XYZ file of C-alpha atoms in Angstrom:
574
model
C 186.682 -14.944 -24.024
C 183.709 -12.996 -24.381
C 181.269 -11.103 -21.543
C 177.935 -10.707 -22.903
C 174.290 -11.423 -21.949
C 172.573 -14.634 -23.346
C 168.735 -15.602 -23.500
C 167.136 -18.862 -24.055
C 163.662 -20.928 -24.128
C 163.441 -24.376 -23.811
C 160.218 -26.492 -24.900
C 157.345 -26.490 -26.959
C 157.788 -24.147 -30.128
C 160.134 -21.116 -29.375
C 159.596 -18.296 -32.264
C 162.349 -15.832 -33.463
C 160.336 -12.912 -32.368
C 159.936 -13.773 -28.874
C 163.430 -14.998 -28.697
C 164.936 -11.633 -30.557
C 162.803 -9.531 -27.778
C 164.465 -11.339 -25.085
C 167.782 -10.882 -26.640
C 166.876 -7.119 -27.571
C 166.794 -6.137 -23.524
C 170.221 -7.650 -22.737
C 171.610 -5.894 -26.029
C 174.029 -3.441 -23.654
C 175.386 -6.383 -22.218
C 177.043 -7.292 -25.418
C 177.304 -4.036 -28.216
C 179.954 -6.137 -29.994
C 178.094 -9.021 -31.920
C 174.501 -10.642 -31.957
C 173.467 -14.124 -32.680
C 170.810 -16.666 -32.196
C 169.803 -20.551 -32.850
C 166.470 -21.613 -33.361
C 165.535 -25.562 -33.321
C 162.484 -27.950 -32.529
C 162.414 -27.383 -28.745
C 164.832 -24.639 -28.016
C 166.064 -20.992 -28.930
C 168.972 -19.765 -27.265
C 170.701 -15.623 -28.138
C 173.108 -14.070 -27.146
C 174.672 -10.674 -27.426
C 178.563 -9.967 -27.297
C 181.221 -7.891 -25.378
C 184.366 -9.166 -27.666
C 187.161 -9.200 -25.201
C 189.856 -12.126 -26.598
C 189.023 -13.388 -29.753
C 187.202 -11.082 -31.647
C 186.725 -12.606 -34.692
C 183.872 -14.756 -35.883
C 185.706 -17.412 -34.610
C 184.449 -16.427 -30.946
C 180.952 -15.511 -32.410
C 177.774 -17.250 -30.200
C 175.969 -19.293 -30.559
C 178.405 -21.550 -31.015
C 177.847 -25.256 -32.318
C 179.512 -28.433 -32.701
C 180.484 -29.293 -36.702
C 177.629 -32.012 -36.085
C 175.343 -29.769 -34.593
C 174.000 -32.005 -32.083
C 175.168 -29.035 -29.355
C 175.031 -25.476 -29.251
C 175.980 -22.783 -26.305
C 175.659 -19.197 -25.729
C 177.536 -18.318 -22.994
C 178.705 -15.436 -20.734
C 181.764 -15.441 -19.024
C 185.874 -16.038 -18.520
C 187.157 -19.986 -18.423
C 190.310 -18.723 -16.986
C 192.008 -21.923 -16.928
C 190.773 -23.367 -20.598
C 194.004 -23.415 -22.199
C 194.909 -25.930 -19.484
C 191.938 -28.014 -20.114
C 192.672 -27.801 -24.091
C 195.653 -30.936 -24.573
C 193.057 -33.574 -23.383
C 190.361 -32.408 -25.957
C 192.842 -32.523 -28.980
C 194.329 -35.617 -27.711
C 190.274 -37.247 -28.054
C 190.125 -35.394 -31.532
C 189.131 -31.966 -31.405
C 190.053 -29.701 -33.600
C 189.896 -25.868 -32.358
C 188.479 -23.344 -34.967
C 189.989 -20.525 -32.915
C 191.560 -19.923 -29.307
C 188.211 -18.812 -27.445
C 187.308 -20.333 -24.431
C 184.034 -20.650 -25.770
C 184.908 -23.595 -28.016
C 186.684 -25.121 -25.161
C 183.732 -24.733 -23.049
C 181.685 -26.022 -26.101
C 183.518 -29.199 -26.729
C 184.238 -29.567 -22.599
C 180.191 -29.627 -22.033
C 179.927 -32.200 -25.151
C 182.686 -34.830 -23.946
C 182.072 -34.377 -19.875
C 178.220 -32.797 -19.305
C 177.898 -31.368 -15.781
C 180.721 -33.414 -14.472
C 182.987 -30.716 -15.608
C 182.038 -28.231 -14.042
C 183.959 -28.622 -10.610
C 187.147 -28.360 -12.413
C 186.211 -24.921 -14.271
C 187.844 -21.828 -12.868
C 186.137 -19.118 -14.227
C 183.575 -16.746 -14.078
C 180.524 -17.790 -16.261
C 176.906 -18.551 -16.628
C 175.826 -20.446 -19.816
C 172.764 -22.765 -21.318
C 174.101 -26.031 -23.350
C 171.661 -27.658 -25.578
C 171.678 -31.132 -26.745
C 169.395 -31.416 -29.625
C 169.718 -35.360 -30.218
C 168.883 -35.590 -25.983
C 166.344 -33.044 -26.290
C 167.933 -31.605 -22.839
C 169.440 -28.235 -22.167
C 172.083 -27.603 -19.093
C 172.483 -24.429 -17.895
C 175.010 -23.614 -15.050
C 176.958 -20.860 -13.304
C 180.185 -20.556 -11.594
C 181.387 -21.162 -8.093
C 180.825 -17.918 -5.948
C 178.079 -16.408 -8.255
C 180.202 -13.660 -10.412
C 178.030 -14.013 -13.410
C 173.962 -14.201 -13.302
C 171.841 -16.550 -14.459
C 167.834 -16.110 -14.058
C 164.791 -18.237 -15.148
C 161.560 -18.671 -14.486
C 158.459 -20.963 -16.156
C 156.407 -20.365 -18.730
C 153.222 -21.435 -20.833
C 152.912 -25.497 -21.071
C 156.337 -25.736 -18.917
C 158.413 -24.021 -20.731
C 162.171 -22.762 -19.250
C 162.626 -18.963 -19.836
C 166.006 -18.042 -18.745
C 168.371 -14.942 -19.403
C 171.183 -12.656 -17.602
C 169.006 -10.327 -16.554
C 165.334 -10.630 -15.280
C 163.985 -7.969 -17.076
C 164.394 -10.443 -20.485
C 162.120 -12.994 -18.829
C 158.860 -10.772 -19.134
C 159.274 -10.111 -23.164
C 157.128 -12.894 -23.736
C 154.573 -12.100 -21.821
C 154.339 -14.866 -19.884
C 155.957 -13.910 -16.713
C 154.411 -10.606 -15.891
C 156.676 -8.107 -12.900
C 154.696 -8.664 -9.685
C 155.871 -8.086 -6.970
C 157.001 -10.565 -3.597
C 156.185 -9.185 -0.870
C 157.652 -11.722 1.370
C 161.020 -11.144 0.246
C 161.084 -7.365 -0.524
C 160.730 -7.338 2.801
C 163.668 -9.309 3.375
C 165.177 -6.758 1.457
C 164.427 -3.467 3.643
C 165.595 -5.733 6.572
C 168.865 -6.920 5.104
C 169.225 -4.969 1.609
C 169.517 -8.095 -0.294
C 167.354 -10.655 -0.414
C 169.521 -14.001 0.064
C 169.568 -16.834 -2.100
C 167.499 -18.067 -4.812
C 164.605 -15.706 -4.671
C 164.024 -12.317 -6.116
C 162.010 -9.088 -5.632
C 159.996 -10.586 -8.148
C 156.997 -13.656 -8.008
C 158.311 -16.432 -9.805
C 161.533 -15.543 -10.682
C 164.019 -17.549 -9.939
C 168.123 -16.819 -9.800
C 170.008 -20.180 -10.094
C 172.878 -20.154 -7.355
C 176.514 -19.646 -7.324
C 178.064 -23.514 -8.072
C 174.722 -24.937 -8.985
C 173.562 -26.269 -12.213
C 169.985 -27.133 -14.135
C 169.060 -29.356 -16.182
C 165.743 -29.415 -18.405
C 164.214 -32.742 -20.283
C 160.562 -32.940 -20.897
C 159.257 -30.124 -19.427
C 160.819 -31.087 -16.077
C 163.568 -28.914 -14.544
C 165.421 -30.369 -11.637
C 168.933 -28.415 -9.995
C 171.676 -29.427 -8.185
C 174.689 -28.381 -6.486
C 178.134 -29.174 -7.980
C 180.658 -26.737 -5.586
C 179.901 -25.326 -2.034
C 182.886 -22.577 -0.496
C 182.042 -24.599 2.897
C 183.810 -28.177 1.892
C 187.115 -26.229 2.045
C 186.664 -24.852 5.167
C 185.914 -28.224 6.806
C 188.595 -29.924 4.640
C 191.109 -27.456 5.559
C 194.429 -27.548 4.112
C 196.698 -28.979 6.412
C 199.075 -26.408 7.108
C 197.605 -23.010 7.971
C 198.447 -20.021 6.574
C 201.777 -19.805 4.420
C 202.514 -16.191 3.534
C 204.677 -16.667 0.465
C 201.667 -19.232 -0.930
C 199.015 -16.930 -0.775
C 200.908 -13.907 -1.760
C 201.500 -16.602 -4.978
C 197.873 -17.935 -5.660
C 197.016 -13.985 -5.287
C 199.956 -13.068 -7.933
C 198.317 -16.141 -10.000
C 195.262 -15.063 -10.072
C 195.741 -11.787 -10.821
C 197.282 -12.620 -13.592
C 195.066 -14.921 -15.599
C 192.312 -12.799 -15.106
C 194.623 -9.879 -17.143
C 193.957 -12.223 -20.031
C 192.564 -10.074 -22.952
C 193.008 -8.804 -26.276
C 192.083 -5.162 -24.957
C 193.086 -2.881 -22.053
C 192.218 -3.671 -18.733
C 191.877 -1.026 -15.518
C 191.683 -1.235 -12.165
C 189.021 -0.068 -9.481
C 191.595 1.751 -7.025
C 190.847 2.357 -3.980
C 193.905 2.815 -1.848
C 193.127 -0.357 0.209
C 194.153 -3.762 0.724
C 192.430 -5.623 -1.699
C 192.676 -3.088 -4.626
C 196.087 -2.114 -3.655
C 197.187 -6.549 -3.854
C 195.261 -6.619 -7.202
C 196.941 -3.072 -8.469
C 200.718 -4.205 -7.295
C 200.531 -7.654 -9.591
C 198.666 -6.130 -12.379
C 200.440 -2.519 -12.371
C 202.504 -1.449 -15.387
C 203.486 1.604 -16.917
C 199.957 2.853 -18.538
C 197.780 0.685 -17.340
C 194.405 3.018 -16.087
C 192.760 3.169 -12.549
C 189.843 4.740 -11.438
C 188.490 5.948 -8.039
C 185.359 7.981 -7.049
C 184.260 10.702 -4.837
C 180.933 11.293 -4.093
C 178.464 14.309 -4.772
C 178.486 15.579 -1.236
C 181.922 15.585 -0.528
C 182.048 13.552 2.498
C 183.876 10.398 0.991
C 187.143 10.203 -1.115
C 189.388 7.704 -1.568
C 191.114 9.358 -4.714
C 194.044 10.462 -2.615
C 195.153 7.220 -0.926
C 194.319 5.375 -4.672
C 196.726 7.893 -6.463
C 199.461 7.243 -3.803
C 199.564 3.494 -3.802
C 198.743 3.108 -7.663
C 201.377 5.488 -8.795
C 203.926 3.166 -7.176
C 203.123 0.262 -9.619
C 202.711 2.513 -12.603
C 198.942 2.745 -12.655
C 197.912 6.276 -13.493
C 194.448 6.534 -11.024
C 191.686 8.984 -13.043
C 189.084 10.550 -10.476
C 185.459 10.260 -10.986
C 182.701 12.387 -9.732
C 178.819 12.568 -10.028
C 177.140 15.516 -9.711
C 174.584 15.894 -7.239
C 172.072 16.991 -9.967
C 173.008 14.117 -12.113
C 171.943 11.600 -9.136
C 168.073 11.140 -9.598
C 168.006 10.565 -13.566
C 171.209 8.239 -12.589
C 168.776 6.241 -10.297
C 166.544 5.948 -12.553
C 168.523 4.439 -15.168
C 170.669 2.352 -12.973
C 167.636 0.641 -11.292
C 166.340 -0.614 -15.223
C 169.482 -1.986 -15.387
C 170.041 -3.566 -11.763
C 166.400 -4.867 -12.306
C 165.225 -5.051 -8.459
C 165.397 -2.041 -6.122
C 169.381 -0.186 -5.619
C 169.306 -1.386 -2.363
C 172.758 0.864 -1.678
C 173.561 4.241 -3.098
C 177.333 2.817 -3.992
C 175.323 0.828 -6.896
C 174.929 4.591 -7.984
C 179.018 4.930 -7.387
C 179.408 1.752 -9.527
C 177.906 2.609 -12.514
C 179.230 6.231 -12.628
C 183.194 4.058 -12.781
C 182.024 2.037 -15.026
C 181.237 4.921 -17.575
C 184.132 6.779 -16.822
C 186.120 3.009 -17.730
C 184.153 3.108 -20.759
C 184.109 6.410 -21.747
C 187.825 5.670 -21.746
C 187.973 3.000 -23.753
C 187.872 0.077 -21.483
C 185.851 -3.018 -21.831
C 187.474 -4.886 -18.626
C 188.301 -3.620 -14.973
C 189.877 -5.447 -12.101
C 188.103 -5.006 -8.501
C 189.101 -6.242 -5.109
C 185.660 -7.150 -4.502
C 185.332 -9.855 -1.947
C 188.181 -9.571 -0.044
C 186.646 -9.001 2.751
C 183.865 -12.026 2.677
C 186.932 -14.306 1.837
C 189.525 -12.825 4.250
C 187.431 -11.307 7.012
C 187.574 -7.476 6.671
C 184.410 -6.730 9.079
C 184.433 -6.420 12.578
C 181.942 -9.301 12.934
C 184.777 -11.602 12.557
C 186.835 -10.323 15.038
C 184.103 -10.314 17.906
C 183.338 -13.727 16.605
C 186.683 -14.705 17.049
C 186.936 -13.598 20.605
C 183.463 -14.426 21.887
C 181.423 -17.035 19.101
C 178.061 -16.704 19.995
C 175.199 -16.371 17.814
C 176.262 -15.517 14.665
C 175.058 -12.369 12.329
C 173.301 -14.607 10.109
C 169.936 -13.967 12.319
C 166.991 -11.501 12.424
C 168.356 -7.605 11.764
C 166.747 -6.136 14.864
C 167.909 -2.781 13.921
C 166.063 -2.293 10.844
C 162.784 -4.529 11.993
C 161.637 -0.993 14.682
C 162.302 1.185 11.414
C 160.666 -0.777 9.071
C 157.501 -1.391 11.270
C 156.764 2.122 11.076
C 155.103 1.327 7.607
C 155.126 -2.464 7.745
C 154.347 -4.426 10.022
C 157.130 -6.927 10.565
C 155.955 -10.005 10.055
C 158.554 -13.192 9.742
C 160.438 -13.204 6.883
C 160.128 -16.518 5.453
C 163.145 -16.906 3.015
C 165.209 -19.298 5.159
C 167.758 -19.513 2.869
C 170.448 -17.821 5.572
C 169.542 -20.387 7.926
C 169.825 -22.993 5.862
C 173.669 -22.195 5.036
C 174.471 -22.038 8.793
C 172.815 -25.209 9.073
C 175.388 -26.340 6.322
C 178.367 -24.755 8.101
C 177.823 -26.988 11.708
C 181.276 -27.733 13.077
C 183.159 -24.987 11.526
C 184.690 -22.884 13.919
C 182.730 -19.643 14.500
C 184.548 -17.080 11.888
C 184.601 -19.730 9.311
C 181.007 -20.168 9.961
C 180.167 -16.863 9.217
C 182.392 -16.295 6.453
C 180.976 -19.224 4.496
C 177.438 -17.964 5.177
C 178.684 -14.559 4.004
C 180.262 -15.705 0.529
C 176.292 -17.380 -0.187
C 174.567 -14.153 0.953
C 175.921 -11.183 1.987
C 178.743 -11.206 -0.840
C 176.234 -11.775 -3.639
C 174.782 -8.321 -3.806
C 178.275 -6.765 -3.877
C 178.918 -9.149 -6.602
C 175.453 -8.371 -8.437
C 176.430 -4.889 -8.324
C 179.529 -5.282 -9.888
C 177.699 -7.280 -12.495
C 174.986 -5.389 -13.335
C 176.618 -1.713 -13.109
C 179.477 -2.870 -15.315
C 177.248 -4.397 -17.911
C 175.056 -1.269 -17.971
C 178.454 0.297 -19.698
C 179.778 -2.980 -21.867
C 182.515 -3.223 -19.114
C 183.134 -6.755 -17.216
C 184.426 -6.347 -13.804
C 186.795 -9.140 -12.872
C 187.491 -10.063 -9.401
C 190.827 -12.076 -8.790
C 190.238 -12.490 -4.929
C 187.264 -14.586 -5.439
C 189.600 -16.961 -8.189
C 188.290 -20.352 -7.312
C 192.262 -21.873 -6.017
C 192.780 -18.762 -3.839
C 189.106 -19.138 -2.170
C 189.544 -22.962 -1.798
C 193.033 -22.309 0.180
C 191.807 -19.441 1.874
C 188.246 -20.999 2.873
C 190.207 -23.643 4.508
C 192.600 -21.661 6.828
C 191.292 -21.389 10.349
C 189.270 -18.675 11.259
C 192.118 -17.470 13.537
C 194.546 -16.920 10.720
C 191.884 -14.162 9.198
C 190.655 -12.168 12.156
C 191.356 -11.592 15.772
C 192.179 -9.494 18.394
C 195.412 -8.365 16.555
C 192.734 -7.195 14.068
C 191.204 -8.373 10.606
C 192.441 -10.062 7.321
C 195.555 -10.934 9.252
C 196.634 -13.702 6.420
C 196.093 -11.426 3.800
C 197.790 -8.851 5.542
C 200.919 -11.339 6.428
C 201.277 -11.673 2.569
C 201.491 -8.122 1.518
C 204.362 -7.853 3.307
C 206.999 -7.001 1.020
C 204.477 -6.225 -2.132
C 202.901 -3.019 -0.564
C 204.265 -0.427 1.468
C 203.381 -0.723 5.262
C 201.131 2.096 5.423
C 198.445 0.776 2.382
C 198.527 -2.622 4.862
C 198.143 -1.015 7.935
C 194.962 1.470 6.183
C 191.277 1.511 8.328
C 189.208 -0.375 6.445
C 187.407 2.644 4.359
C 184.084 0.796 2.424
C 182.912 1.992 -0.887
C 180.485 4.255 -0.331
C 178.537 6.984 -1.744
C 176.837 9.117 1.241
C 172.874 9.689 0.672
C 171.689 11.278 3.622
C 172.720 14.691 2.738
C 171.178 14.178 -0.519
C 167.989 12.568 0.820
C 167.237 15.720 3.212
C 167.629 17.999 0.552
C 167.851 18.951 -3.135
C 167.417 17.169 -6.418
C 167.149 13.793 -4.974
C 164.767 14.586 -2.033
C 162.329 16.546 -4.356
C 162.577 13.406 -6.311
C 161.256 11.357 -2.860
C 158.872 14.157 -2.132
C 157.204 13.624 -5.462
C 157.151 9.618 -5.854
C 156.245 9.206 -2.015
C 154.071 11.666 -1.103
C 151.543 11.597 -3.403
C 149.733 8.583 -3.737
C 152.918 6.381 -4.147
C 152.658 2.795 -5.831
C 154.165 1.493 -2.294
C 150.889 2.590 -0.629
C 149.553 -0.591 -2.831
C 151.453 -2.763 -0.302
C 152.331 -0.748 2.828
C 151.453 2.723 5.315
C 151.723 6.129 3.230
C 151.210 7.809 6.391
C 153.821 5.600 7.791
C 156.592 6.445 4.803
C 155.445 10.328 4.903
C 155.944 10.088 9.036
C 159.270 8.231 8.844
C 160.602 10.887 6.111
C 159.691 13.792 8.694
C 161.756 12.522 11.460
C 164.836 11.387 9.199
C 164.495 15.315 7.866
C 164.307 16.642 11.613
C 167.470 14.798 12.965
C 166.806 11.423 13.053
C 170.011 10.299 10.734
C 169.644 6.867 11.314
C 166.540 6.520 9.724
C 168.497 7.447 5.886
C 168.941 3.689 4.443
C 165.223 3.140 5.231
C 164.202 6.137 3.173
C 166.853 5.314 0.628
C 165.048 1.846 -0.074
C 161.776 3.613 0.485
C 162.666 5.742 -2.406
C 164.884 3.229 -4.751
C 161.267 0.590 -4.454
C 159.517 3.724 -5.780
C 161.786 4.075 -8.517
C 161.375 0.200 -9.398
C 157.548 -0.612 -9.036
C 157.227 2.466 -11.269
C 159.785 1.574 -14.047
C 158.886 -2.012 -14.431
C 155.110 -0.925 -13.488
C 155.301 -3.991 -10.932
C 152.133 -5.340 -10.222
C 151.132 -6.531 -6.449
């Protein structure tokens, strides 16, 4: 198994120095190994984060004996040994035990027809140099990135991170201003659009294929055909506390230590009960101004199951050249300070010597851990999917609020008709709302070499989940009531019974003032790079009343501030 970052051109002539620069700006991705494969049509690279198999026998790329196919690859096939027996039964004979080959000789038997049955976490690019055709796919709810965009004479540029795609020169970062704006109204911009003009993230359980300068993608897993298959019974406790226990376990699979994010709730505290053992290292944060903490409650529950929980902190001064930093590697604007929070666990994992970390991350977009759910539940009207009419006021004061035209939130409700109204929303949730959580996760963990896992998004535990009815995951009596059923038993009653506490790193104290808030007052008051594209008088007026008492105002002069850092760092053209 290997996490790493992976680069690749398809068409006309790639050359090694264009494909080496790509591969150069994913390098912290993977500080373990480097490779590439250059051919008539195609170069693909990729750098390596060793985690099972560390030998060359896991090396990338990685061809068939023929060498007809090659693949670079990042990601976990959780299930691969499972999927081995049929492969040796046609023939195959395994140089090593990474699932990497298995994926490799999968891909060359099955194409994309094996994808559905893949539990993992990956993105990859397949090349078949007989075909002249190159596959590239990623996995069911979107763990792992995959980004591309098109270049000179047709080519396919694609890579991990976006930043890869302009090393050739010909993308170039300018900026969308349709969909940044999406972004101050939403803080993530949903589906398959970025911050950036023609760049292009391929979606969670879609794949694309490329033949003669042609690209076409399709969809080969949606989280909504579970939900309207349903499973027949409703909610079992003892089987969910068992796919939870299952996945939890396969995704411990490693050949080096692997930690836990604790946080003293729920979903940690299920992931830190089936993975704790005597040793095994958590970590928990509390932020620079002292106003969130969730060290105590993480120490308490963790201890129980042997996990010893080590506290991070970030200094307050430490917080702007953080930002800075973080947002090269995140790529588009930190549209949350907990990004910030993210990163600063990740190094502390690292600085440790871990390479893998467990999170609870989606818990609540799979169980229903937001209030939404529960007013859904009780009165379904219009869903939350619509038009933030909170934010539009604030943002107006500097932009006018025009429509925002990525649709791509609509469209998934559209997808989700005769669901009942919590399943409805959760489904749109796990294609939107979920996927910045889970780009953080990717993207601040990579920044360090670490790969954060995330058992309660495993592909059979979604699937069963997905297709309880929304009254078995939120109601009156309250939210994540399945998932709550099942802990019985596994953790004490108080850890089940916890107020939801989010992670969170606090800005507004930071943002009125000190280190951070000089940094605002010198990229936004002066002739900022935003005054390209909206109202300096507008960002200078909405700073003054955010200053004089006007707290609410705080995530739109975070944004404000994080879309300064960005147009300046990847000197984002309009």
């Amino acid at each position: 198994m290997t996490m790493c970052g992976i680069a690749g051109i398809a068409g006309g002539n790639p050359q090694r120095q264009e494909l080496e620069a790509m591969v150069a700006l994913v390098r912290h991705r993977g500080p373990d190994g480097e490779g590439m494969h250059l051919g008539p049509g195609v170069g693909l690279g990729n750098t390596r984060l060793a985690i099972v198999e560390p030998g060359p026998a896991g090396s990338q790329p990685m061809r068939t004996p023929d060498g007809r196919y090659c693949l670079v690859y990042n990601g976990e096939l959780y299930n691969h040994r499972e999927l081995r027996p049929e492969l040796e039964a046609e023939g195959v004979r395994f140089r090593g035990r990474s699932d990497s080959e298995t994926l490799l000789w999968l891909l060359a038997r099955h194409g994309e027809k094996i994808l559905p049955k893949l539990n993992g976490i990956f993105a990859f690019a397949f090349w078949d140099a007989r075909e002249e055709t190159l596959l590239a796919a990623r996995d069911q709810m979107g763990v792992k990135p995959l980004y591309y965009a098109t270049g000179r004479e047709g080519r396919l540029l694609l890579a991990s991170e976006i930043k890869a795609l302009f090393a050739t020169g010909e993308v170039s970062p300018r900026v969308s201003r349709e969909d940044l704006l999406e972004l101050f109204l939403f803080h993530f911009i949903a589906g398959e659009r970025t911050a950036f003009a023609g760049v292009t993230e391929l979606l969670p359980g879609h794949y694309l294929q490329y033949a003669d300068g042609r690209i076409t993608v399709a969809e080969y897993w949606n989280p909504g055909t579970a939900a309207r298959q349903g499973n027949g019974n409703g909610a079992a406790p003892g089987r969910l506390r068992g796919l939870v226990r299952a996945a939890v376990e396969r995704q411990l699979m490693a050949d080096v230590p692997v930690g836990i994010m604790s946080s003293g709730g729920l979903d940690s505290g299920m992931v830190t009960a089936f993975a704790g053992t005597s040793g095994r290292r958590g970590f928990c944060f509390r932020d620079p101004a002292n106003t969130y903490d969730e060290c105590e409650a993480a120490r308490g529950l963790a201890e129980k199951f042997g996990v010893q929980v080590e506290e991070v902190r970030l200094a307050e001064a430490a917080v702007p050249a953080l930002l800075e930093r973080a947002t090269w590697h995140y790529d588009e604007p930190i549209p949350r300070p907990h990004h910030l929070a993210a990163f600063a666990v990740a190094r502390a994992a690292r600085g440790a010597g871990l390479k893998v970390l467990l999170s609870g991350e989606g818990g609540d977009e799979v169980f229903g851990g937001y209030r939404r759910y529960v007013d859904l539940a009780s009165d379904p009207g219009a869903p939350a999917w619509g038009h933030n009419r909170v934010a539009r006021p604030r943002v107006a004061r500097f932009w006018r609020a025009e429509e925002v035209t990525n649709r791509f939130r609509f469209r998934c409700a559209a997808e989700t008709d005769g669901l009942d109204a919590v399943n409805r929303q959760l489904v749109v949730d796990q294609r939107t709302f979920l996927q910045h959580f889970l780009q953080r996760s990717d993207r601040m963990g990579m920044a360090e070499g670490v790969e954060i896992r995330v058992p309660l998004l495993d592909v059979p535990l979604v699937e069963y989940v997905n297709g309880l009815p929304g009254k078995a995951k939120a109601g009156a009596e309250g939210t994540k009531l399945c998932l709550k059923h099942a802990a019985v038993g596994v953790l004490p009653r108080a850890a089940i019974e916890r107020p939801k506490q989010p992670f969170e790193m606090p800005m507004a104290p930071l943002l009125r003032a000190g280190p951070v808030a000089e940094l605002a007052d010198d990229l936004l008051l002066d002739r900022p790079r935003l005054g390209e594209i909206l109202d300096p008088v507008g960002i200078a007026g909405l700073f003054r009343d955010f200053r004089a008492g006007q707290e609410e105002l705080w995530k739109v002069a975070w944004l404000l501030l994080t879309t300064e850092v960005w147009m300046r760092t990847f000197r984002v053209t309009v």
